[in-house]
Short mmCIF file of C-alpha atoms in Angstrom, two decimals:
data_model
loop_
_atom_site.label_atom_id
_atom_site.label_comp_id
_atom_site.label_asym_id
_atom_site.label_seq_id
_atom_site.Cartn_x
_atom_site.Cartn_y
_atom_site.Cartn_z
CA UNK A 25 91.96 101.83 17.09
CA UNK A 26 94.89 104.31 17.81
CA UNK A 27 93.19 106.92 15.50
CA UNK A 28 90.48 107.30 18.08
CA UNK A 29 92.77 108.36 20.67
CA UNK A 30 93.47 112.00 21.57
CA UNK A 31 96.96 113.44 21.57
CA UNK A 32 96.86 113.63 25.35
CA UNK A 33 95.79 110.08 25.57
CA UNK A 34 98.55 108.91 23.42
CA UNK A 35 100.92 110.79 25.36
CA UNK A 36 99.84 109.38 28.74
CA UNK A 37 100.19 105.85 27.36
CA UNK A 38 103.71 106.62 25.97
CA UNK A 39 104.81 108.11 29.35
CA UNK A 40 103.44 105.24 31.23
CA UNK A 41 104.93 102.56 29.13
CA UNK A 42 108.37 104.34 28.97
CA UNK A 43 108.50 104.41 32.88
CA UNK A 44 107.55 100.63 33.05
CA UNK A 45 110.18 99.97 30.25
CA UNK A 46 113.03 101.50 32.13
CA UNK A 47 112.12 100.35 35.76
CA UNK A 48 113.75 96.94 35.45
CA UNK A 49 116.92 98.44 34.20
CA UNK A 50 117.01 100.85 37.00
CA UNK A 51 116.69 97.86 39.52
CA UNK A 52 119.64 96.13 37.95
CA UNK A 53 121.95 99.01 37.53
CA UNK A 54 123.31 99.19 41.05
CA UNK A 55 124.10 95.43 41.19
CA UNK A 56 124.85 94.16 37.73
CA UNK A 57 128.57 94.90 37.69
CA UNK A 58 128.98 94.18 41.35
CA UNK A 59 127.35 90.67 40.87
CA UNK A 60 129.74 89.68 38.11
CA UNK A 61 132.69 91.15 40.19
CA UNK A 62 131.49 89.13 43.29
CA UNK A 63 131.32 85.96 41.16
CA UNK A 64 135.00 86.38 39.99
CA UNK A 65 134.92 88.37 36.90
CA UNK A 66 137.75 90.89 36.43
CA UNK A 67 136.96 94.41 35.15
CA UNK A 68 138.12 93.38 31.55
CA UNK A 69 135.90 90.25 31.64
CA UNK A 70 133.06 92.31 32.78
CA UNK A 71 133.79 94.77 29.87
CA UNK A 72 133.73 91.70 27.50
CA UNK A 73 130.24 90.53 28.68
CA UNK A 74 128.94 94.01 28.44
CA UNK A 75 130.30 94.26 24.82
CA UNK A 76 128.26 91.12 23.84
CA UNK A 77 125.17 93.08 24.77
CA UNK A 78 126.17 95.89 22.54
CA UNK A 79 127.38 93.42 19.70
CA UNK A 80 124.01 91.56 19.64
CA UNK A 81 122.03 94.86 19.75
CA UNK A 82 124.05 96.41 16.91
CA UNK A 83 123.59 93.15 14.87
CA UNK A 84 119.74 93.28 15.30
CA UNK A 85 119.11 97.00 15.32
CA UNK A 86 118.34 97.49 11.74
CA UNK A 87 116.48 94.34 11.10
CA UNK A 88 114.30 94.84 14.10
CA UNK A 89 113.60 98.51 13.36
CA UNK A 90 112.68 97.59 9.78
CA UNK A 91 110.42 94.73 11.27
CA UNK A 92 108.50 97.26 13.38
CA UNK A 93 108.02 99.46 10.29
CA UNK A 94 106.79 96.52 8.30
CA UNK A 95 104.58 94.56 10.58
CA UNK A 96 103.74 97.05 13.33
CA UNK A 97 104.89 98.05 16.76
CA UNK A 98 103.15 95.85 19.29
CA UNK A 99 104.33 92.35 18.07
CA UNK A 100 107.85 93.57 18.21
CA UNK A 101 107.62 95.09 21.61
CA UNK A 102 105.97 91.93 23.09
CA UNK A 103 109.05 89.87 21.94
CA UNK A 104 111.40 92.50 23.33
CA UNK A 105 109.77 92.12 26.78
CA UNK A 106 109.95 88.19 26.66
CA UNK A 107 113.53 88.42 25.83
CA UNK A 108 114.37 90.99 28.41
CA UNK A 109 112.85 88.87 31.15
CA UNK A 110 114.68 85.74 29.92
CA UNK A 111 117.92 87.70 30.05
CA UNK A 112 117.43 88.92 33.61
CA UNK A 113 116.62 85.41 34.91
CA UNK A 114 119.77 84.08 33.18
CA UNK A 115 121.81 86.90 34.75
CA UNK A 116 120.58 85.84 38.09
CA UNK A 117 121.75 82.28 37.65
CA UNK A 118 125.21 83.17 35.91
CA UNK A 119 128.32 81.91 37.65
CA UNK A 120 130.88 82.42 34.84
CA UNK A 121 131.84 84.66 31.94
CA UNK A 122 129.95 82.41 29.25
CA UNK A 123 126.51 82.49 31.07
CA UNK A 124 126.88 86.12 31.87
CA UNK A 125 127.68 86.70 28.12
CA UNK A 126 124.51 84.73 27.21
CA UNK A 127 122.39 86.86 29.63
CA UNK A 128 123.70 90.08 28.19
CA UNK A 129 123.10 88.65 24.59
CA UNK A 130 119.42 88.03 25.49
CA UNK A 131 119.09 91.49 27.18
CA UNK A 132 120.76 92.93 24.10
CA UNK A 133 118.40 91.26 21.64
CA UNK A 134 115.40 92.66 23.81
CA UNK A 135 116.90 96.18 23.72
CA UNK A 136 117.33 96.08 20.03
CA UNK A 137 113.67 95.08 19.50
CA UNK A 138 112.33 97.92 21.72
CA UNK A 139 114.76 100.62 20.61
CA UNK A 140 112.46 102.15 18.04
CA UNK A 141 108.97 100.76 18.08
CA UNK A 142 107.68 102.49 21.20
CA UNK A 143 108.91 105.91 20.35
CA UNK A 144 107.76 105.47 16.79
CA UNK A 145 104.36 104.39 17.93
CA UNK A 146 104.01 107.51 20.00
CA UNK A 147 105.05 109.88 17.27
CA UNK A 148 102.84 108.13 14.59
CA UNK A 149 99.82 107.75 16.98
CA UNK A 150 100.11 111.54 17.88
CA UNK A 151 100.12 112.43 14.26
CA UNK A 152 97.20 110.30 13.49
CA UNK A 153 95.31 112.15 16.23
CA UNK A 154 96.53 115.55 15.08
CA UNK A 155 98.89 115.92 12.12
CA UNK A 156 100.10 119.29 13.32
CA UNK A 157 100.85 118.29 17.01
CA UNK A 158 104.32 118.89 18.32
CA UNK A 159 105.91 115.76 19.75
CA UNK A 160 108.56 117.47 21.76
CA UNK A 161 106.42 117.84 25.10
CA UNK A 162 105.60 114.10 24.89
CA UNK A 163 109.22 113.11 24.25
CA UNK A 164 110.27 115.37 27.19
CA UNK A 165 107.81 113.99 29.51
CA UNK A 166 108.75 110.51 28.45
CA UNK A 167 112.33 111.09 29.14
CA UNK A 168 111.30 112.34 32.64
CA UNK A 169 109.26 109.23 33.08
CA UNK A 170 112.20 107.07 32.17
CA UNK A 171 114.28 109.02 34.69
CA UNK A 172 111.70 108.40 37.41
CA UNK A 173 111.44 104.72 36.61
CA UNK A 174 115.09 104.41 36.67
CA UNK A 175 115.32 106.36 40.00
CA UNK A 176 112.80 104.10 41.63
CA UNK A 177 114.34 101.02 40.35
CA UNK A 178 117.81 102.03 41.51
CA UNK A 179 116.56 102.65 45.01
CA UNK A 180 114.96 99.13 45.06
CA UNK A 181 118.07 97.47 43.46
CA UNK A 182 120.34 99.22 45.83
CA UNK A 183 118.64 98.73 49.06
CA UNK A 184 117.04 95.12 48.63
CA UNK A 185 120.36 93.44 48.85
CA UNK A 186 121.40 95.62 51.97
CA UNK A 187 118.03 94.75 53.72
CA UNK A 188 117.88 91.02 52.66
CA UNK A 189 119.49 88.36 54.99
CA UNK A 190 122.70 86.82 53.92
CA UNK A 191 125.89 87.65 52.32
CA UNK A 192 127.90 87.45 49.15
CA UNK A 193 126.52 87.15 45.65
CA UNK A 194 123.26 85.34 46.73
CA UNK A 195 121.61 88.54 47.79
CA UNK A 196 122.64 90.38 44.69
CA UNK A 197 120.37 88.02 42.64
CA UNK A 198 117.20 89.36 44.23
CA UNK A 199 116.95 92.50 42.26
CA UNK A 200 117.14 90.64 39.04
CA UNK A 201 114.12 88.36 40.03
CA UNK A 202 112.21 91.45 40.92
CA UNK A 203 113.14 93.09 37.44
CA UNK A 204 112.03 90.06 35.67
CA UNK A 205 108.77 90.35 37.44
CA UNK A 206 108.44 93.98 36.41
CA UNK A 207 109.15 92.94 32.77
CA UNK A 208 106.21 90.64 32.84
CA UNK A 209 103.94 93.53 33.93
CA UNK A 210 105.32 95.60 31.03
CA UNK A 211 104.43 92.95 28.58
CA UNK A 212 100.89 93.02 29.82
CA UNK A 213 100.78 96.81 29.61
CA UNK A 214 102.03 96.61 25.88
CA UNK A 215 99.25 94.33 24.94
CA UNK A 216 96.67 96.70 26.66
CA UNK A 217 97.88 100.05 25.60
CA UNK A 218 99.79 99.87 22.29
CA UNK A 219 96.94 99.77 19.99
CA UNK A 220 97.83 98.95 16.29
CA UNK A 221 98.21 101.71 13.72
CA UNK A 222 98.56 99.65 10.64
CA UNK A 223 96.69 96.27 10.11
CA UNK A 224 97.00 93.54 7.63
CA UNK A 225 94.00 92.62 5.49
CA UNK A 226 91.31 90.38 7.15
CA UNK A 227 92.48 87.35 4.98
CA UNK A 228 96.09 87.62 5.90
CA UNK A 229 97.31 85.39 8.69
CA UNK A 230 99.71 86.36 11.34
CA UNK A 231 102.31 84.19 9.98
CA UNK A 232 101.83 85.64 6.46
CA UNK A 233 101.94 89.15 7.79
CA UNK A 234 105.23 88.37 9.52
CA UNK A 235 106.74 86.77 6.38
CA UNK A 236 105.79 89.80 4.32
CA UNK A 237 107.18 92.07 6.88
CA UNK A 238 110.46 90.33 7.03
CA UNK A 239 110.68 90.48 3.32
CA UNK A 240 110.25 94.37 3.49
CA UNK A 241 113.04 94.72 6.12
CA UNK A 242 116.00 94.93 3.61
CA UNK A 243 114.24 97.52 1.41
CA UNK A 244 113.35 99.71 4.49
CA UNK A 245 117.03 99.45 5.65
CA UNK A 246 118.34 100.41 2.21
CA UNK A 247 115.94 103.44 2.01
CA UNK A 248 116.96 104.51 5.50
CA UNK A 249 120.60 104.18 4.79
CA UNK A 250 120.18 106.40 1.72
CA UNK A 251 118.28 108.93 3.71
CA UNK A 252 121.13 108.89 6.33
CA UNK A 253 123.78 109.32 3.84
CA UNK A 254 122.12 112.16 2.02
CA UNK A 255 121.21 114.13 5.23
CA UNK A 256 124.04 115.73 7.08
CA UNK A 257 122.01 116.62 10.00
CA UNK A 258 121.15 112.90 10.50
CA UNK A 259 124.79 111.95 10.17
CA UNK A 260 125.84 114.23 12.96
CA UNK A 261 122.93 113.00 15.09
CA UNK A 262 124.36 109.43 14.65
CA UNK A 263 127.69 110.64 15.71
CA UNK A 264 126.28 112.17 18.71
CA UNK A 265 124.54 108.79 19.60
CA UNK A 266 127.76 106.91 19.17
CA UNK A 267 129.50 109.36 21.63
CA UNK A 268 126.64 108.97 24.18
CA UNK A 269 127.16 105.24 23.93
CA UNK A 270 130.73 105.52 24.79
CA UNK A 271 130.26 107.79 27.77
CA UNK A 272 127.40 105.80 29.34
CA UNK A 273 129.17 102.51 28.98
CA UNK A 274 132.08 104.09 30.68
CA UNK A 275 129.82 105.32 33.49
CA UNK A 276 128.01 102.08 33.83
CA UNK A 277 131.25 100.03 33.97
CA UNK A 278 133.39 102.22 36.21
CA UNK A 279 130.81 103.93 38.39
CA UNK A 280 129.81 100.96 40.39
CA UNK A 281 133.38 100.04 41.10
CA UNK A 282 134.34 103.61 41.98
CA UNK A 283 131.54 103.91 44.42
CA UNK A 284 132.18 100.58 46.10
CA UNK A 285 135.84 101.58 46.60
CA UNK A 286 134.84 104.86 48.07
CA UNK A 287 132.19 103.40 50.29
CA UNK A 288 134.48 100.70 51.58
CA UNK A 289 132.86 97.44 50.36
CA UNK A 290 130.65 95.68 47.87
CA UNK A 291 127.39 95.64 49.95
CA UNK A 292 127.88 99.22 51.09
CA UNK A 293 128.78 100.27 47.64
CA UNK A 294 125.64 98.67 46.26
CA UNK A 295 123.56 100.80 48.66
CA UNK A 296 125.38 103.94 47.99
CA UNK A 297 125.39 103.50 44.37
CA UNK A 298 121.72 102.73 44.24
CA UNK A 299 121.05 106.03 46.12
CA UNK A 300 123.34 107.87 43.68
CA UNK A 301 121.78 106.33 40.73
CA UNK A 302 118.24 107.21 41.96
CA UNK A 303 119.42 110.68 42.44
CA UNK A 304 120.95 110.75 38.99
CA UNK A 305 117.81 109.36 37.23
CA UNK A 306 115.59 111.82 39.12
CA UNK A 307 117.96 114.59 38.11
CA UNK A 308 117.86 113.28 34.35
CA UNK A 309 113.87 113.65 34.62
CA UNK A 310 114.45 117.23 35.62
CA UNK A 311 116.87 117.73 32.94
CA UNK A 312 114.53 116.26 30.37
CA UNK A 313 111.70 118.59 31.31
CA UNK A 314 114.04 121.68 31.15
CA UNK A 315 114.92 120.79 27.55
CA UNK A 316 112.57 123.43 26.05
CA UNK A 317 113.91 126.15 28.38
CA UNK A 318 117.32 125.27 27.58
CA UNK A 319 116.66 125.81 23.74
CA UNK A 320 114.79 128.97 24.50
CA UNK A 321 117.79 130.21 26.53
CA UNK A 322 119.98 129.42 23.44
CA UNK A 323 117.93 131.68 21.21
CA UNK A 324 115.77 128.84 19.93
CA UNK A 325 118.85 127.06 18.52
CA UNK A 326 119.05 123.32 19.03
CA UNK A 327 122.66 123.39 17.86
CA UNK A 328 123.76 125.97 20.48
CA UNK A 329 121.66 124.34 23.21
CA UNK A 330 123.04 120.85 22.72
CA UNK A 331 126.72 122.10 22.35
CA UNK A 332 126.37 123.96 25.74
CA UNK A 333 124.81 120.77 27.24
CA UNK A 334 127.72 118.67 26.16
CA UNK A 335 130.30 121.02 27.28
CA UNK A 336 128.79 121.44 30.78
CA UNK A 337 128.33 117.74 30.96
CA UNK A 338 132.08 117.31 30.27
CA UNK A 339 132.86 119.70 33.23
CA UNK A 340 130.75 117.91 35.79
CA UNK A 341 131.92 114.48 34.72
CA UNK A 342 135.58 115.53 35.29
CA UNK A 343 134.41 116.28 38.92
CA UNK A 344 133.48 112.66 39.15
CA UNK A 345 136.76 111.54 37.68
CA UNK A 346 138.93 113.60 39.98
CA UNK A 347 137.18 113.93 43.30
CA UNK A 348 138.51 111.48 46.13
CA UNK A 349 135.42 112.56 48.24
CA UNK A 350 132.37 110.32 48.13
CA UNK A 351 129.91 113.08 48.56
CA UNK A 352 131.52 115.20 45.94
CA UNK A 353 131.70 112.37 43.57
CA UNK A 354 128.05 111.61 44.07
CA UNK A 355 126.91 115.06 43.44
CA UNK A 356 129.04 115.54 40.37
CA UNK A 357 127.60 112.12 39.10
CA UNK A 358 124.13 113.11 39.43
CA UNK A 359 124.71 116.59 37.98
CA UNK A 360 126.09 114.93 34.73
CA UNK A 361 122.61 113.20 34.32
CA UNK A 362 120.75 116.36 34.92
CA UNK A 363 122.88 118.31 32.43
CA UNK A 364 123.10 115.60 29.76
CA UNK A 365 119.29 114.74 29.81
CA UNK A 366 118.45 118.39 28.64
CA UNK A 367 119.94 117.51 25.30
CA UNK A 368 118.16 114.33 24.48
CA UNK A 369 114.63 115.55 23.63
CA UNK A 370 116.10 118.21 21.42
CA UNK A 371 118.18 115.82 19.38
CA UNK A 372 115.25 113.43 19.16
CA UNK A 373 112.76 116.00 17.99
CA UNK A 374 115.30 117.22 15.36
CA UNK A 375 115.64 113.58 14.16
CA UNK A 376 111.96 113.19 13.75
CA UNK A 377 111.68 116.21 11.63
CA UNK A 378 114.10 114.60 9.10
CA UNK A 379 112.18 111.37 8.39
CA UNK A 380 108.67 110.15 7.53
CA UNK A 381 106.54 107.70 9.37
CA UNK A 382 107.46 104.90 6.87
CA UNK A 383 111.08 104.99 8.03
CA UNK A 384 110.67 106.35 11.40
CA UNK A 385 111.22 103.15 13.54
CA UNK A 386 114.20 102.09 11.41
CA UNK A 387 115.74 105.53 11.75
CA UNK A 388 115.37 105.50 15.54
CA UNK A 389 117.06 101.92 15.26
CA UNK A 390 119.91 103.41 13.31
CA UNK A 391 120.45 105.83 16.11
CA UNK A 392 120.38 103.12 18.68
CA UNK A 393 122.80 101.05 16.69
CA UNK A 394 125.20 104.07 16.70
CA UNK A 395 124.69 104.17 20.61
CA UNK A 396 125.53 100.52 20.90
CA UNK A 397 128.60 100.83 18.62
CA UNK A 398 129.87 103.50 20.99
CA UNK A 399 128.96 101.35 23.89
CA UNK A 400 131.21 98.55 22.36
CA UNK A 401 134.21 100.91 22.40
CA UNK A 402 133.61 101.91 25.82
CA UNK A 403 133.15 98.29 27.10
CA UNK A 404 136.28 97.06 25.38
CA UNK A 405 138.77 99.92 25.02
CA UNK A 406 137.84 101.90 28.20
CA UNK A 407 137.65 98.80 30.32
CA UNK A 408 141.13 97.70 29.30
CA UNK A 409 142.58 101.13 29.78
CA UNK A 410 141.08 101.35 33.36
CA UNK A 411 142.53 98.02 34.01
CA UNK A 412 145.97 98.90 32.70
CA UNK A 413 146.13 102.41 34.35
CA UNK A 414 143.36 103.71 36.63
CA UNK A 415 139.59 104.33 36.71
CA UNK A 416 140.58 108.08 36.35
CA UNK A 417 141.94 107.56 32.91
CA UNK A 418 138.87 105.76 31.88
CA UNK A 419 136.65 108.77 32.98
CA UNK A 420 139.01 111.08 31.14
CA UNK A 421 138.12 109.39 27.83
CA UNK A 422 134.54 110.06 28.50
CA UNK A 423 135.16 113.72 29.36
CA UNK A 424 137.26 114.11 25.97
CA UNK A 425 134.31 112.50 23.99
CA UNK A 426 131.91 115.07 25.42
CA UNK A 427 134.18 117.97 24.32
CA UNK A 428 134.17 116.47 20.81
CA UNK A 429 130.34 116.10 21.04
CA UNK A 430 130.06 119.80 21.83
CA UNK A 431 131.91 120.61 18.58
CA UNK A 432 129.67 118.25 16.52
CA UNK A 433 126.55 119.79 18.03
CA UNK A 434 127.33 123.30 16.77
CA UNK A 435 126.83 121.95 13.23
CA UNK A 436 123.32 120.80 13.83
CA UNK A 437 121.96 124.15 12.49
CA UNK A 438 119.22 123.53 9.92
CA UNK A 439 119.63 125.95 7.02
CA UNK A 440 116.96 128.62 6.68
CA UNK A 441 114.13 127.38 4.38
CA UNK A 442 115.24 123.70 4.59
CA UNK A 443 112.38 121.31 4.15
CA UNK A 444 111.37 119.04 7.15
CA UNK A 445 109.32 115.92 6.77
CA UNK A 446 108.39 114.82 10.19
#
């Protein structure tokens, strides 16, 4: 049982699972947009297929988060890994907009399922081991692990097509097959490491437990919605999640195309972007570890720390948007990930202090829903803007959004004496 685990053991499991969770995404990041482009999709069409991912994730975020709160973390995580692997295999075979959209839909469903349960399991298992334990160090280390997993994946995804024999879109499918294999390994790790925190009575079958859990989902969603409505801090955190979704969808859509242009070709751009993303994800790991120091430098204020991070992120992203030099663009791109990552553990820790274990997974899913909603705006509106004008204009939207995030962050101050429930 998870109650027998120590805080350190829970943290080690969470960090390892987080790295495995993000490794497949890192493998596909350098090639996913370029594969679609090589198979004839325009930037707008690619944006539409990416939007399918976000729409599916948005549609399933709250029900799946509530399901995890109702029936437990592990069953939902297992299903998420299965859907993720299916989506990756479908992506490798896709030749047109419809199949690409189907693949993104499967991946989006898997992402919705795993957005809350793993983090919630970590927080709840940590508190089961020690109710007074601080989860911030674990969240920071897991964020660093996700960066390292993404970095390793980006190196593999970027270099494998360059080293493989052949040309065209065929070699770009290899990273997707590799990522699907890693997803299978992640599934096995979930079964082995995510021990249940809540169990059904011995006389209850798995089907009955699932049915009962599904009936509880609407109630958990309603209660979480009321909690979010009544808590100004949570509302502002959701706005910041939406802004992050817009910014990252812009980077994921326009970044590969920009580096392919600067590098002089799709294959060369894949290799260059793989290295850049590896450096960026490694930088994000460093930024995540520095979160506590950033807050200390801000006088212990999460509001001031996250505002400063957002403003600095806007400055370095402007360098990516404006520089015509490959090396300068690469450095500024990586710096954005380093700076931006320093704010995430602080916002997550603040969010967890506003909710109880009963609604934790659902609340994390609400935040992920906001992230995906922002991603839809980026995938559709920014992609169309970039097609109609230039990539620079698309990046400019992301820069403006970060400045707005800095202003919102200043209002994350918790009143003195306010009650926290995490």
